[in-house]
Tab-separated table of C-alpha atoms in Angstrom:
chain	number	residue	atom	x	y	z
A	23	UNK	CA	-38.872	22.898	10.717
A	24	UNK	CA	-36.876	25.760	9.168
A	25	UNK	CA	-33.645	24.204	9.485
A	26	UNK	CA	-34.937	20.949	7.955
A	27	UNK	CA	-36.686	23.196	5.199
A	28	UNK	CA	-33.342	24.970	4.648
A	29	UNK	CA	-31.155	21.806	4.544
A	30	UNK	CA	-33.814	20.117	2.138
A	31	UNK	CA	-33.871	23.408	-0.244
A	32	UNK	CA	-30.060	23.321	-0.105
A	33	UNK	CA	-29.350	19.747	-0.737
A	34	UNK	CA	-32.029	21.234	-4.090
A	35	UNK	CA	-29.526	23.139	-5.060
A	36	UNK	CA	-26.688	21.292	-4.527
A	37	UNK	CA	-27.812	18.260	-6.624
A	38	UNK	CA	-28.811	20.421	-9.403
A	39	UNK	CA	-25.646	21.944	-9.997
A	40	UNK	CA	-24.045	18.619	-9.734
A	41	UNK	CA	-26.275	17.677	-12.654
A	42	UNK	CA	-25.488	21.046	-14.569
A	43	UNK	CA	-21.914	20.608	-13.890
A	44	UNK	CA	-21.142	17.100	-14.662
A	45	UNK	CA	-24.226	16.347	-17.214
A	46	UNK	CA	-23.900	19.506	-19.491
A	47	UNK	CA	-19.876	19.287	-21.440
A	48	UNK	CA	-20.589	23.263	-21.867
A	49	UNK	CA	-20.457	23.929	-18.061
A	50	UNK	CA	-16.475	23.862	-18.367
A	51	UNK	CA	-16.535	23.191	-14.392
A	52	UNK	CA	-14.573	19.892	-14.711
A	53	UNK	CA	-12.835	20.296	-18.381
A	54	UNK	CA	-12.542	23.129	-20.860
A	55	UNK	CA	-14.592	22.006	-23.662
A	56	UNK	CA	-14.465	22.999	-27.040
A	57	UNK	CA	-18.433	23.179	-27.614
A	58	UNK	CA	-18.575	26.065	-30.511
A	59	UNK	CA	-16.325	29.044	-32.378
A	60	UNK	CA	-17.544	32.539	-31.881
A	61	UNK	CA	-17.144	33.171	-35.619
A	62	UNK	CA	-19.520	35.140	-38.032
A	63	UNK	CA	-18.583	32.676	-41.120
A	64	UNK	CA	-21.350	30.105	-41.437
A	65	UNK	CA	-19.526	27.244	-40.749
A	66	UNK	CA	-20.246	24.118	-38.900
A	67	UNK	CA	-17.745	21.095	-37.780
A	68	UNK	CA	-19.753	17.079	-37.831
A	69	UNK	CA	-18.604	14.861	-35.455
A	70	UNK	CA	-19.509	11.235	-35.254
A	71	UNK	CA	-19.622	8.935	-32.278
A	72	UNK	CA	-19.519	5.572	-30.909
A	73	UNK	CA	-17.964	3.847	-33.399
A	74	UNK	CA	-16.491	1.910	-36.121
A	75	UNK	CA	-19.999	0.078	-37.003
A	76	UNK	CA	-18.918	-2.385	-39.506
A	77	UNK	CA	-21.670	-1.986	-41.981
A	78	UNK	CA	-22.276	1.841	-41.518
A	79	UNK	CA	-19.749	3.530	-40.907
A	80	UNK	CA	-18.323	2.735	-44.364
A	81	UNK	CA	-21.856	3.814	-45.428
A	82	UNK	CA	-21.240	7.027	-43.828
A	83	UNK	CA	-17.470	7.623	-45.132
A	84	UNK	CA	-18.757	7.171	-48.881
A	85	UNK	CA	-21.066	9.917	-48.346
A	86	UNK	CA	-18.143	12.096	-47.108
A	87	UNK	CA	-16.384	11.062	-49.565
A	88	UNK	CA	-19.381	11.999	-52.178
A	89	UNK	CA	-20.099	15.580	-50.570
A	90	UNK	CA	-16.259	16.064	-50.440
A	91	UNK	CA	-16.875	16.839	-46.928
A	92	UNK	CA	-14.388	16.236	-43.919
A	93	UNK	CA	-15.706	15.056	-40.310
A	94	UNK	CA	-14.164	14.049	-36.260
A	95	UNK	CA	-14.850	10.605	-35.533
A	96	UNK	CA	-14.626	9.436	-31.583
A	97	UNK	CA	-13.919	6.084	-31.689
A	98	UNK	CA	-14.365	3.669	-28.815
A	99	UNK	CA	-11.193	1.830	-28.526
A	100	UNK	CA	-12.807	-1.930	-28.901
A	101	UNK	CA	-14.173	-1.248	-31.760
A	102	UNK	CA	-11.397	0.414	-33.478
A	103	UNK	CA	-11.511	-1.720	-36.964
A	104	UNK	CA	-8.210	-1.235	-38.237
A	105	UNK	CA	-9.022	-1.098	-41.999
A	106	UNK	CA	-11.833	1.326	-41.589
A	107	UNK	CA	-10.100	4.180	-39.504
A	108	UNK	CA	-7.145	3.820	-41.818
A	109	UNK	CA	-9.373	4.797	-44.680
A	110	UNK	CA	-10.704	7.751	-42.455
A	111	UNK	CA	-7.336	9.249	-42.004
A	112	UNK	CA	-6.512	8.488	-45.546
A	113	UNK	CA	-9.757	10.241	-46.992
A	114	UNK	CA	-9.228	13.348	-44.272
A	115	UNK	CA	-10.912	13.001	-41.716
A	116	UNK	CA	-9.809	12.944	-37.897
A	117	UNK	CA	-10.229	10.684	-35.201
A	118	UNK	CA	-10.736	10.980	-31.902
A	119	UNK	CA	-10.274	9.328	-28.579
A	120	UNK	CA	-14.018	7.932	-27.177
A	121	UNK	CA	-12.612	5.829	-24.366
A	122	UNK	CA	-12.264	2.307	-24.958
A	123	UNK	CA	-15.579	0.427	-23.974
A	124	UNK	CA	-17.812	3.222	-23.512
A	125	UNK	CA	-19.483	1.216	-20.884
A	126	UNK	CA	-22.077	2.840	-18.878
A	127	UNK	CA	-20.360	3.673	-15.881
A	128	UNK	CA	-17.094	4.288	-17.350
A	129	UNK	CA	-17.880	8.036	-16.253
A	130	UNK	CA	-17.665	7.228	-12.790
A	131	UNK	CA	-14.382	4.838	-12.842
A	132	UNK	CA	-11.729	6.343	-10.726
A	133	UNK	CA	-9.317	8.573	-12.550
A	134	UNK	CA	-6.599	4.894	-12.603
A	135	UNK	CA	-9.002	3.241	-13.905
A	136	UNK	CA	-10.063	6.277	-16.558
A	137	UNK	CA	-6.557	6.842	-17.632
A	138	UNK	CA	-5.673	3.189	-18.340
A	139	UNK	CA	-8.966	3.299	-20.348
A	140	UNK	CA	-8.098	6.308	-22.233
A	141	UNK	CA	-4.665	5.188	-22.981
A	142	UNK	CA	-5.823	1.425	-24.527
A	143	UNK	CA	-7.892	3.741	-26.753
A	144	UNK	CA	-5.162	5.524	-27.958
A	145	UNK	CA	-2.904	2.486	-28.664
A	146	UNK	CA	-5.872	0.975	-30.541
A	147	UNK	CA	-6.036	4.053	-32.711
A	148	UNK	CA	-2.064	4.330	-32.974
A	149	UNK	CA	-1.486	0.766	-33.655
A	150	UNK	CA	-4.101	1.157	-37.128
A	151	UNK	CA	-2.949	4.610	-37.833
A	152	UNK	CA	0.494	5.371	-36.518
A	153	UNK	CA	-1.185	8.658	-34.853
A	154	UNK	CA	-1.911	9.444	-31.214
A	155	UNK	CA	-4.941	11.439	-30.921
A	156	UNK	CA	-4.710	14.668	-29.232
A	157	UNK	CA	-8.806	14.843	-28.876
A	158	UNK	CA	-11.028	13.704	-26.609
A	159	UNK	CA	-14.639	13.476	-25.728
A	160	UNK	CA	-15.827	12.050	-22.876
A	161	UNK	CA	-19.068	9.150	-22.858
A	162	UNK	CA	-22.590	11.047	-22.804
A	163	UNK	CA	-21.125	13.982	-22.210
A	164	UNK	CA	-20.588	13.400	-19.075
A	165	UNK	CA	-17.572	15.295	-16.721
A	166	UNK	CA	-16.802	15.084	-13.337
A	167	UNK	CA	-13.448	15.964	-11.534
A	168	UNK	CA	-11.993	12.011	-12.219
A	169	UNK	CA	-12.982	12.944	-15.711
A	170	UNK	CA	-10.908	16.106	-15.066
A	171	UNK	CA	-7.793	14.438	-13.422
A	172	UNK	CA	-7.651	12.064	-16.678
A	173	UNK	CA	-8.074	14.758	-19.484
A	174	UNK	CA	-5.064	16.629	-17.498
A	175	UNK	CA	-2.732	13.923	-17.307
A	176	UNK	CA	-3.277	12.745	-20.648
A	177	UNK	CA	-2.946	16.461	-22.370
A	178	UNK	CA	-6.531	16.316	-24.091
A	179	UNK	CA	-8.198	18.692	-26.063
A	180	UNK	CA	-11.920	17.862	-25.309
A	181	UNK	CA	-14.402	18.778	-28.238
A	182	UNK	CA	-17.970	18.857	-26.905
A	183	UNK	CA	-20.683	19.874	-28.958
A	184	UNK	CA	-23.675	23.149	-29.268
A	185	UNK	CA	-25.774	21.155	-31.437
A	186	UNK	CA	-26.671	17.583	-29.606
A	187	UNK	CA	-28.624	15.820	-33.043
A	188	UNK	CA	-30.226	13.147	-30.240
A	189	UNK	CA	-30.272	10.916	-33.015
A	190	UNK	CA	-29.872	7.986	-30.767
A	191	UNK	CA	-33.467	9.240	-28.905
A	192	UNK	CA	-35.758	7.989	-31.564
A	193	UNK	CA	-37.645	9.857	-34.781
A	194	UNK	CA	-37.981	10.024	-37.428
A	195	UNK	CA	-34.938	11.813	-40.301
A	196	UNK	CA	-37.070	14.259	-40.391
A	197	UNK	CA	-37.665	15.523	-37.322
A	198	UNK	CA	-33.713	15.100	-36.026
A	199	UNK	CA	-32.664	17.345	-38.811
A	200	UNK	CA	-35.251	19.853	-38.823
A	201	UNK	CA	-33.982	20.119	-35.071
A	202	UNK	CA	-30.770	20.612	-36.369
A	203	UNK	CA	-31.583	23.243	-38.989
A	204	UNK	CA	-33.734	25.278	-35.738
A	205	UNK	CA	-30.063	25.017	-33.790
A	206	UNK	CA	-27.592	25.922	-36.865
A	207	UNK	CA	-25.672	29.210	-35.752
A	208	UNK	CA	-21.892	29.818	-36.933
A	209	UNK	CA	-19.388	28.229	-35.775
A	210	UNK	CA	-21.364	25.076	-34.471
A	211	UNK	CA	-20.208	21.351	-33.373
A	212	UNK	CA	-22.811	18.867	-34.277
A	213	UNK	CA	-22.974	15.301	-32.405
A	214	UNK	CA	-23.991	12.873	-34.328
A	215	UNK	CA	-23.680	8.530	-34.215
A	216	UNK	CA	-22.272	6.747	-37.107
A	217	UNK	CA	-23.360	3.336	-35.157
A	218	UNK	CA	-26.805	3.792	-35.709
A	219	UNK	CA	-29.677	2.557	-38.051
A	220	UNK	CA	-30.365	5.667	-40.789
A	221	UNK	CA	-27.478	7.240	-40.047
A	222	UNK	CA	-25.984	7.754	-43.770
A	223	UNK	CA	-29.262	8.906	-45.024
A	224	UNK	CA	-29.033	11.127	-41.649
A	225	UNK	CA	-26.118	12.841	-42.448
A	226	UNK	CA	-26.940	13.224	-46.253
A	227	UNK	CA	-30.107	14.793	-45.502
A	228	UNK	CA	-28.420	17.268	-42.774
A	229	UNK	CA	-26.113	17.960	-45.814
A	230	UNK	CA	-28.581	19.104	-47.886
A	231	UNK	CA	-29.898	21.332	-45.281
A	232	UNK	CA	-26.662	22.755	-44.449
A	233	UNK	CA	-26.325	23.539	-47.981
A	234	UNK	CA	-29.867	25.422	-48.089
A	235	UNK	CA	-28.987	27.376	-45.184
A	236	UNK	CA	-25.574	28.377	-46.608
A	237	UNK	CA	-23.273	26.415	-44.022
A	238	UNK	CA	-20.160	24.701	-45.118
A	239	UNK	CA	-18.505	22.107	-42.819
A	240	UNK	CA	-15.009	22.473	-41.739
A	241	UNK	CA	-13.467	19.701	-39.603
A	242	UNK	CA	-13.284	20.123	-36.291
A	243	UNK	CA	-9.466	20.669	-35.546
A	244	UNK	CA	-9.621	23.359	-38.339
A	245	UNK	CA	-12.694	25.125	-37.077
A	246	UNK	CA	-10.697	25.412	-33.444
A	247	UNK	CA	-7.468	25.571	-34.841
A	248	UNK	CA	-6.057	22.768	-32.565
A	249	UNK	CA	-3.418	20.133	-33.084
A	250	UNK	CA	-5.750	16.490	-33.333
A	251	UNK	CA	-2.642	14.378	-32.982
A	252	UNK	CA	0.202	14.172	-30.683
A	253	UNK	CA	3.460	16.149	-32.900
A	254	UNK	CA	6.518	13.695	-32.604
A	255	UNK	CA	9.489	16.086	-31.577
C-alpha cells in the first residue's frame, strides 16, 4: 500500500512538471525564451500570431500603420502571402518564424521532422522577403526537448510572451483587454492573433489603453536587443 501510494504520488509529480515544463514557454527547461525585459521604462513589445489572414491582417497593418506603431508577426509558413509580409517588412515591422502548418501535433513531431518544418517556413518567408528570420516561437507555446534539438540546430532566438491576451478563448473586446491592462508591467511581450474575428478593433482598443496607462510599444527585437534576421557575412 505505501509503495503503491508513493509510486502514484510520484508519477503526481512527475506529470505535473512535465506540464509546467513543456506547457509554460517561461519554464526555460527546453529553450531559453525571451518572455519579458527587466526594464523600469514602460514599454511593451505586440506580437501577432498565426498568420497572414487575408482579410485581417491587412486590417491590422493599417492600424499600425495609423498609431505609427511597430509589431513581431509569427507567421505560419503556408500561409505566408507574399504581398502582405512584404508590406510588413516595408512598413517596419518584423516577422517571425511560426512553423509551417501549425498543425496540432506539430509539437510532438520528431526533431527531423521539426527542423524540415521550421526550415520550409523560413524559405517561405525568404522567398517574399529576401530575409531569413532569426526568431522563433514555437505552436501554443508548447516546448519539449525535440522542440529544443530544433531551436539549437537552427540558431533561434525564441520570443515567448508575459502577457498571453487569450484572445482566441472567447469574450468579449472588453474583457481581453481589460485583462491585458490588469497584466501591463514594463518591459512586457503581449501574444496576440491577427487571424481572428475582432482582432483590428482588438488591437486598437489595447492601444488606447496602453496609451492611458503611459506604455509605448517598441518592437520586439528592439525591446531585447536581438538580431530578427540572419546577417549575410
Amino acid at each position: 500500500m505505501l509503495v503503491g501510494a508513493l509510486l502514484t504520488a510520484a508519477l503526481a509529480a512527475s506529470s505535473v512538471w512535465v506540464y509546467r515544463t513543456s506547457f509554460c514557454i517561461s519554464s526555460r527547461r527546453w529553450v531559453k525564451a525571451l518572455c519579458r525585459k527587466e526594464t523600469g521604462e514602460r514599454v511593451v513589445a505586440i506580437t501577432f500570431d498565426d498568420g497572414v489572414e487575408q482579410r485581417l491582417t491587412p486590417q491590422v497593418l493599417d492600424i499600425l500603420r495609423q498609431r505609427e506603431v511597430e509589431a513581431c508577426f509569427f507567421v505560419v509558413g503556408d500561409r505566408a502571402d507574399g504581398n502582405i509580409l512584404r508590406r510588413m517588412v516595408a512598413e517596419g515591422h518584423v516577422i517571425g518564424n511560426h512553423t509551417l502548418h501549425h498543425g496540432g501535433w506539430d509539437p510532438f513531431l520528431s526533431s527531423r521532422e521539426m527542423i524540415d518544418n521550421a526550415r520550409q517556413c523560413d524559405e517561405a518567408i525568404y522567398t517574399a522577403t529576401g530575409l531569413m528570420p532569426r526568431l522563433f516561437r514555437p505552436p501554443f507555446g508548447v516546448t519539449n526537448p525535440m522542440i529544443g534539438r530544433m531551436v539549437r540546430e537552427r540558431g533561434y532566438t525564441v520570443i515567448g510572451w508575459s502577457i498571453r491576451s487569450l484572445d482566441t478563448m472567447g469574450g468579449s473586446r472588453e474583457e481581453v483587454v481589460e485583462r491585458i491592462r490588469q497584466r501591463l508591467h514594463p518591459g512586457a511581450v503581449i501574444l496576440l492573433h491577427d487571424n481572428r474575428e475582432g482582432a483590428p478593433e482588438l488591437l486598437s482598443a489595447l492601444l488606447d489603453v496602453l496609451a492611458e496607462e503611459g506604455y509605448g510599444v517598441k518592437r520586439v527585437d528592439k525591446l531585447f536587443e536581438t538580431e530578427p534576421y540572419e546577417v549575410k557575412k
